[in-house]
Amino acid sequence: MMRMKMEMVVVVAVVLHFLVVLPACVAFNATLGWQTISKGPPLVIANGGTSGLFPDQTFLANADAVNSTSFPMALLCDLQLTKDNFGICRTGWNLSDSTDLKNIVSNATVMSTYAMRRESRTGYFSVDFTSIELNKTTAIQSNPSRTPVFDENFTPETPESTALNSANGAQYGLFFWLNVEYPTFYQQHPGKNSLASYLTTFLKEYEPEYLSATEIGILKLLKPTALKSETNLVLKFLDAGLVEESTNTTYGEIIKDLPSIATYAQGILVPKEFVYPIITFTNDTSYGYYSAPATTLVQDAHKAGLEVFVYGFANDFFPSSYNYSFDPILEVLSYVGDTFTVDGVLTDFPTTAAEAINCYPRGYKSPSTLRASTIPVQNPIILSHNGASGDFPGNTLPAYVAAINDGADYIDCTVQITKDGVPVCREDVNLIKSTNIDSVSVLYEQYYASYPEFGSGVFTFDLPLKDIRTLKAKMYSPWSEYFVRRDPSNDGKEGVLTLDEFLVFAKKNSGVGVYVNLQNAHYLRTQKNLDMVDAVVASLTKANLTNGSHKVFVASEDSSALAAIQSSIPVVKRVYVVQYDEKSPVSITTSVLTEIKKFADTIALDGRFVDPLDIFGSSFLSSTTSVVRSAQSLNMTVFYYFLSNEFNSRAIDYRSDPILHINSLVGEYNVNGFITDHPATLYNFLYNNYCWQPLGGATDVNLSTQLSPIFPVAPLPGALSLPPSPALSVAESPVSYSAPLQNGTGPLTPSSNFNSATKPRARLISSVALIFCLIFSLY
């Protein structure tokens, strides 16, 4: 792990120079234009550089922000003062949270205690160390949930160095932003008027474009100097209930008098909640929240002549607002719209903000609107995963309605089967994951069981349909073990659909295909005497979907089931689903693909076969794979599953950004289709992203021909390939579908003792965070 860490840093450090010219792919609302004070695009403010990936306020973080983000952009430095009254860029008040102090702090070093914002705080403060001492330290990731791979490789930047580097790109729209988080403290430490002295000199010598502070007093003090240096002064607001120290007034009261603020500042920097107030869903803080309708703060501030900048944006923050379906592009777009547009956003992931501003000038649009205005192109197929299961409980009517409205070409039913042989649509054979069975005590205790193949739970094949009909669907959150939970507000509202009911609904929506996925067909036939193939064929026949005139895929991980489908309804397209097992990894060779092609022309690959993680468990990409290309060389269609918006569903290389992930899978791997929990994100990328021109999109906007903030992501140079694995075996023991089983092969008996059965096994999931390999040509 350490060797890989060092290799990554060396590679990135070697190719990084500070500035590359990367103009924006700028498009804007042709009718209204940009509704900012400047009438230009909103400013992307990089919070310490790309701090969502690298240790903040370092050369590496700042250089990455410049190299991967279109302009206009500002680099932000959080000012702290040293013992000898020099400046350093660090986050927070305690150096140990963002800095490795081992070279200047020993076990015998005593932490200091100071009063700060009317509280006593103990830690390592910058004012207790000289600038020479702090130059011996190295920066670490200040957010412990993010990757530590780049820790301890760069010293913290200073305001002076960042300002000089920003000045080199000023002609392209690169600015410097100095933020003062603790003015009262630094006015007193290391000496009287320390802050005012430092800032006055700094403004005269470096003329930063922006200076923000959390206190009114220091802004008023600096106003004469700022006028000469043409620095925009910005009042930063903290929580509404906190007291602003120089006036002894709460921020909630100060924000009510915008004209007064305009007498000493040119702008305000506010938390997101000042624009979209929070509506808490539950007292359980592990859940997210909802955003209320927007206030009129932006419009009111603009009337007072104040620019409005908003902070608190990061792709990997949770809890987060359910309004945005875990899509950071959609969140930024909500602040950059037709009703109002903020003047800038402060973010840990500047690339994502630039994508939203420059590539989605019309915001996200409904498929019906886009389909009427776009040129038909051959885009990858969009298949839902249990409907729009990222927003609604899966396999329910609301989930399917949302999937269609969000642009899915196919809606899907993951087929399970009841004890009495009725096919139903459920995420998993274990009903605990996606229904309220665990709260229906009578059924739960009656049917709770353990099977070697599935672990412990309550399984569809043990319950008759009449009992399953009493259950209600609930949201399944695949990343809940990392405390990322989907919107539970629709839990308990919808029942379980049968396959017949699903097909009736699908046929009522012309133009939408169906994707029917048979799970565990071989097991059910050989061990439970239940014939899923026969049941599915009967349902498709009943719905008149077996004559080849409709868009139908039938999928399964069981080759025997697909072979039986091929024999029964040969005109239906078949998909072989390749599942990934961390405990028993396999490889997909050309000979394996040739064998699969005998019964399926389409293959659905778990994403870990396409863009796998490295073998060190660091959640970075491994080396590029060729399985998609190999399958397509045999004229096979390749589907990728599953796409979801949650930041921890993808490799660190993708920067917690679903758009960068999709862009790479489409552009670099040429995947033919995606099975996704969030069809809207994929649809808007394919049809509404003005920076992604090869795949179509609107044509009535004058697009820039220059580089966009969307770039291909590839494994870091030197990333190791996965070790060789045995070839996947697609052969299964002979089984006869649509015929009675021979005597003596009846179902196995489960362990049904409720008290002794073990709890369901936890699903192993790779860890979070995201990165990408910088490939631009720099100077």
PDB file of N, CA and C in Angstrom, residues 239-273:
ATOM      1  N   ASP A 239     -23.457  30.060  10.895  1.00  0.00           N
ATOM      2  CA  ASP A 239     -24.834  29.682  11.196  1.00  0.00           C
ATOM      3  C   ASP A 239     -25.614  30.887  11.723  1.00  0.00           C
ATOM      4  N   ALA A 240     -26.895  30.939  11.365  1.00  0.00           N
ATOM      5  CA  ALA A 240     -27.717  32.107  11.680  1.00  0.00           C
ATOM      6  C   ALA A 240     -27.757  32.418  13.169  1.00  0.00           C
ATOM      7  N   GLY A 241     -27.657  31.392  14.019  1.00  0.00           N
ATOM      8  CA  GLY A 241     -27.755  31.616  15.457  1.00  0.00           C
ATOM      9  C   GLY A 241     -26.461  32.022  16.119  1.00  0.00           C
ATOM     10  N   LEU A 242     -25.332  31.939  15.410  1.00  0.00           N
ATOM     11  CA  LEU A 242     -24.044  32.315  15.997  1.00  0.00           C
ATOM     12  C   LEU A 242     -23.887  33.829  16.028  1.00  0.00           C
ATOM     13  N   VAL A 243     -23.061  34.285  16.948  1.00  0.00           N
ATOM     14  CA  VAL A 243     -22.864  35.716  17.144  1.00  0.00           C
ATOM     15  C   VAL A 243     -21.622  36.187  16.403  1.00  0.00           C
ATOM     16  N   GLU A 244     -21.782  37.248  15.618  1.00  0.00           N
ATOM     17  CA  GLU A 244     -20.655  37.893  14.945  1.00  0.00           C
ATOM     18  C   GLU A 244     -19.925  38.744  15.989  1.00  0.00           C
ATOM     19  N   GLU A 245     -18.643  38.465  16.175  1.00  0.00           N
ATOM     20  CA  GLU A 245     -17.936  38.987  17.347  1.00  0.00           C
ATOM     21  C   GLU A 245     -17.739  40.494  17.349  1.00  0.00           C
ATOM     22  N   SER A 246     -17.533  41.113  16.209  1.00  0.00           N
ATOM     23  CA  SER A 246     -17.220  42.545  16.216  1.00  0.00           C
ATOM     24  C   SER A 246     -18.450  43.414  16.481  1.00  0.00           C
ATOM     25  N   THR A 247     -19.649  42.870  16.279  1.00  0.00           N
ATOM     26  CA  THR A 247     -20.876  43.642  16.511  1.00  0.00           C
ATOM     27  C   THR A 247     -21.757  43.053  17.603  1.00  0.00           C
ATOM     28  N   ASN A 248     -21.415  41.844  18.048  1.00  0.00           N
ATOM     29  CA  ASN A 248     -22.206  41.150  19.068  1.00  0.00           C
ATOM     30  C   ASN A 248     -23.653  40.942  18.607  1.00  0.00           C
ATOM     31  N   THR A 249     -23.805  40.704  17.316  1.00  0.00           N
ATOM     32  CA  THR A 249     -25.113  40.487  16.708  1.00  0.00           C
ATOM     33  C   THR A 249     -25.107  39.148  15.987  1.00  0.00           C
ATOM     34  N   THR A 250     -26.228  38.441  16.005  1.00  0.00           N
ATOM     35  CA  THR A 250     -26.262  37.145  15.318  1.00  0.00           C
ATOM     36  C   THR A 250     -26.218  37.348  13.803  1.00  0.00           C
ATOM     37  N   TYR A 251     -25.689  36.346  13.126  1.00  0.00           N
ATOM     38  CA  TYR A 251     -25.651  36.409  11.661  1.00  0.00           C
ATOM     39  C   TYR A 251     -27.055  36.425  11.085  1.00  0.00           C
ATOM     40  N   GLY A 252     -27.993  35.789  11.787  1.00  0.00           N
ATOM     41  CA  GLY A 252     -29.372  35.815  11.328  1.00  0.00           C
ATOM     42  C   GLY A 252     -29.961  37.209  11.293  1.00  0.00           C
ATOM     43  N   GLU A 253     -29.550  38.064  12.217  1.00  0.00           N
ATOM     44  CA  GLU A 253     -30.011  39.451  12.230  1.00  0.00           C
ATOM     45  C   GLU A 253     -29.280  40.280  11.175  1.00  0.00           C
ATOM     46  N   ILE A 254     -27.991  40.045  11.016  1.00  0.00           N
ATOM     47  CA  ILE A 254     -27.198  40.833  10.068  1.00  0.00           C
ATOM     48  C   ILE A 254     -27.691  40.646   8.644  1.00  0.00           C
ATOM     49  N   ILE A 255     -28.072  39.406   8.288  1.00  0.00           N
ATOM     50  CA  ILE A 255     -28.487  39.118   6.912  1.00  0.00           C
ATOM     51  C   ILE A 255     -29.770  39.839   6.534  1.00  0.00           C
ATOM     52  N   LYS A 256     -30.506  40.329   7.532  1.00  0.00           N
ATOM     53  CA  LYS A 256     -31.764  41.022   7.254  1.00  0.00           C
ATOM     54  C   LYS A 256     -31.546  42.433   6.708  1.00  0.00           C
ATOM     55  N   ASP A 257     -30.338  42.959   6.865  1.00  0.00           N
ATOM     56  CA  ASP A 257     -30.070  44.337   6.440  1.00  0.00           C
ATOM     57  C   ASP A 257     -28.994  44.339   5.352  1.00  0.00           C
ATOM     58  N   LEU A 258     -29.376  43.903   4.177  1.00  0.00           N
ATOM     59  CA  LEU A 258     -28.420  43.795   3.065  1.00  0.00           C
ATOM     60  C   LEU A 258     -27.885  45.160   2.614  1.00  0.00           C
ATOM     61  N   PRO A 259     -28.690  46.205   2.553  1.00  0.00           N
ATOM     62  CA  PRO A 259     -28.135  47.506   2.149  1.00  0.00           C
ATOM     63  C   PRO A 259     -26.999  47.977   3.058  1.00  0.00           C
ATOM     64  N   SER A 260     -27.074  47.681   4.360  1.00  0.00           N
ATOM     65  CA  SER A 260     -25.988  48.074   5.259  1.00  0.00           C
ATOM     66  C   SER A 260     -24.709  47.321   4.927  1.00  0.00           C
ATOM     67  N   ILE A 261     -24.839  46.036   4.602  1.00  0.00           N
ATOM     68  CA  ILE A 261     -23.663  45.243   4.239  1.00  0.00           C
ATOM     69  C   ILE A 261     -22.996  45.838   3.003  1.00  0.00           C
ATOM     70  N   ALA A 262     -23.800  46.341   2.074  1.00  0.00           N
ATOM     71  CA  ALA A 262     -23.263  46.894   0.827  1.00  0.00           C
ATOM     72  C   ALA A 262     -22.427  48.148   1.052  1.00  0.00           C
ATOM     73  N   THR A 263     -22.466  48.732   2.256  1.00  0.00           N
ATOM     74  CA  THR A 263     -21.664  49.921   2.524  1.00  0.00           C
ATOM     75  C   THR A 263     -20.205  49.589   2.812  1.00  0.00           C
ATOM     76  N   TYR A 264     -19.915  48.343   3.155  1.00  0.00           N
ATOM     77  CA  TYR A 264     -18.527  47.974   3.450  1.00  0.00           C
ATOM     78  C   TYR A 264     -18.072  46.712   2.717  1.00  0.00           C
ATOM     79  N   ALA A 265     -18.955  46.081   1.952  1.00  0.00           N
ATOM     80  CA  ALA A 265     -18.582  44.855   1.243  1.00  0.00           C
ATOM     81  C   ALA A 265     -19.247  44.829  -0.128  1.00  0.00           C
ATOM     82  N   GLN A 266     -18.623  44.073  -1.019  1.00  0.00           N
ATOM     83  CA  GLN A 266     -19.189  43.913  -2.361  1.00  0.00           C
ATOM     84  C   GLN A 266     -19.972  42.601  -2.515  1.00  0.00           C
ATOM     85  N   GLY A 267     -19.871  41.741  -1.493  1.00  0.00           N
ATOM     86  CA  GLY A 267     -20.558  40.471  -1.614  1.00  0.00           C
ATOM     87  C   GLY A 267     -20.741  39.776  -0.280  1.00  0.00           C
ATOM     88  N   ILE A 268     -21.501  38.697  -0.295  1.00  0.00           N
ATOM     89  CA  ILE A 268     -21.703  37.866   0.892  1.00  0.00           C
ATOM     90  C   ILE A 268     -21.394  36.415   0.516  1.00  0.00           C
ATOM     91  N   LEU A 269     -20.856  35.686   1.469  1.00  0.00           N
ATOM     92  CA  LEU A 269     -20.566  34.261   1.320  1.00  0.00           C
ATOM     93  C   LEU A 269     -21.397  33.537   2.369  1.00  0.00           C
ATOM     94  N   VAL A 270     -22.368  32.748   1.916  1.00  0.00           N
ATOM     95  CA  VAL A 270     -23.355  32.183   2.835  1.00  0.00           C
ATOM     96  C   VAL A 270     -23.398  30.666   2.724  1.00  0.00           C
ATOM     97  N   PRO A 271     -23.841  29.993   3.803  1.00  0.00           N
ATOM     98  CA  PRO A 271     -24.060  28.539   3.714  1.00  0.00           C
ATOM     99  C   PRO A 271     -25.188  28.227   2.742  1.00  0.00           C
ATOM    100  N   LYS A 272     -25.184  27.032   2.190  1.00  0.00           N
ATOM    101  CA  LYS A 272     -26.240  26.621   1.259  1.00  0.00           C
ATOM    102  C   LYS A 272     -27.622  26.796   1.860  1.00  0.00           C
ATOM    103  N   GLU A 273     -27.721  26.556   3.182  1.00  0.00           N
ATOM    104  CA  GLU A 273     -29.027  26.568   3.840  1.00  0.00           C
ATOM    105  C   GLU A 273     -29.654  27.955   3.867  1.00  0.00           C
TER     106      GLU A 273
END
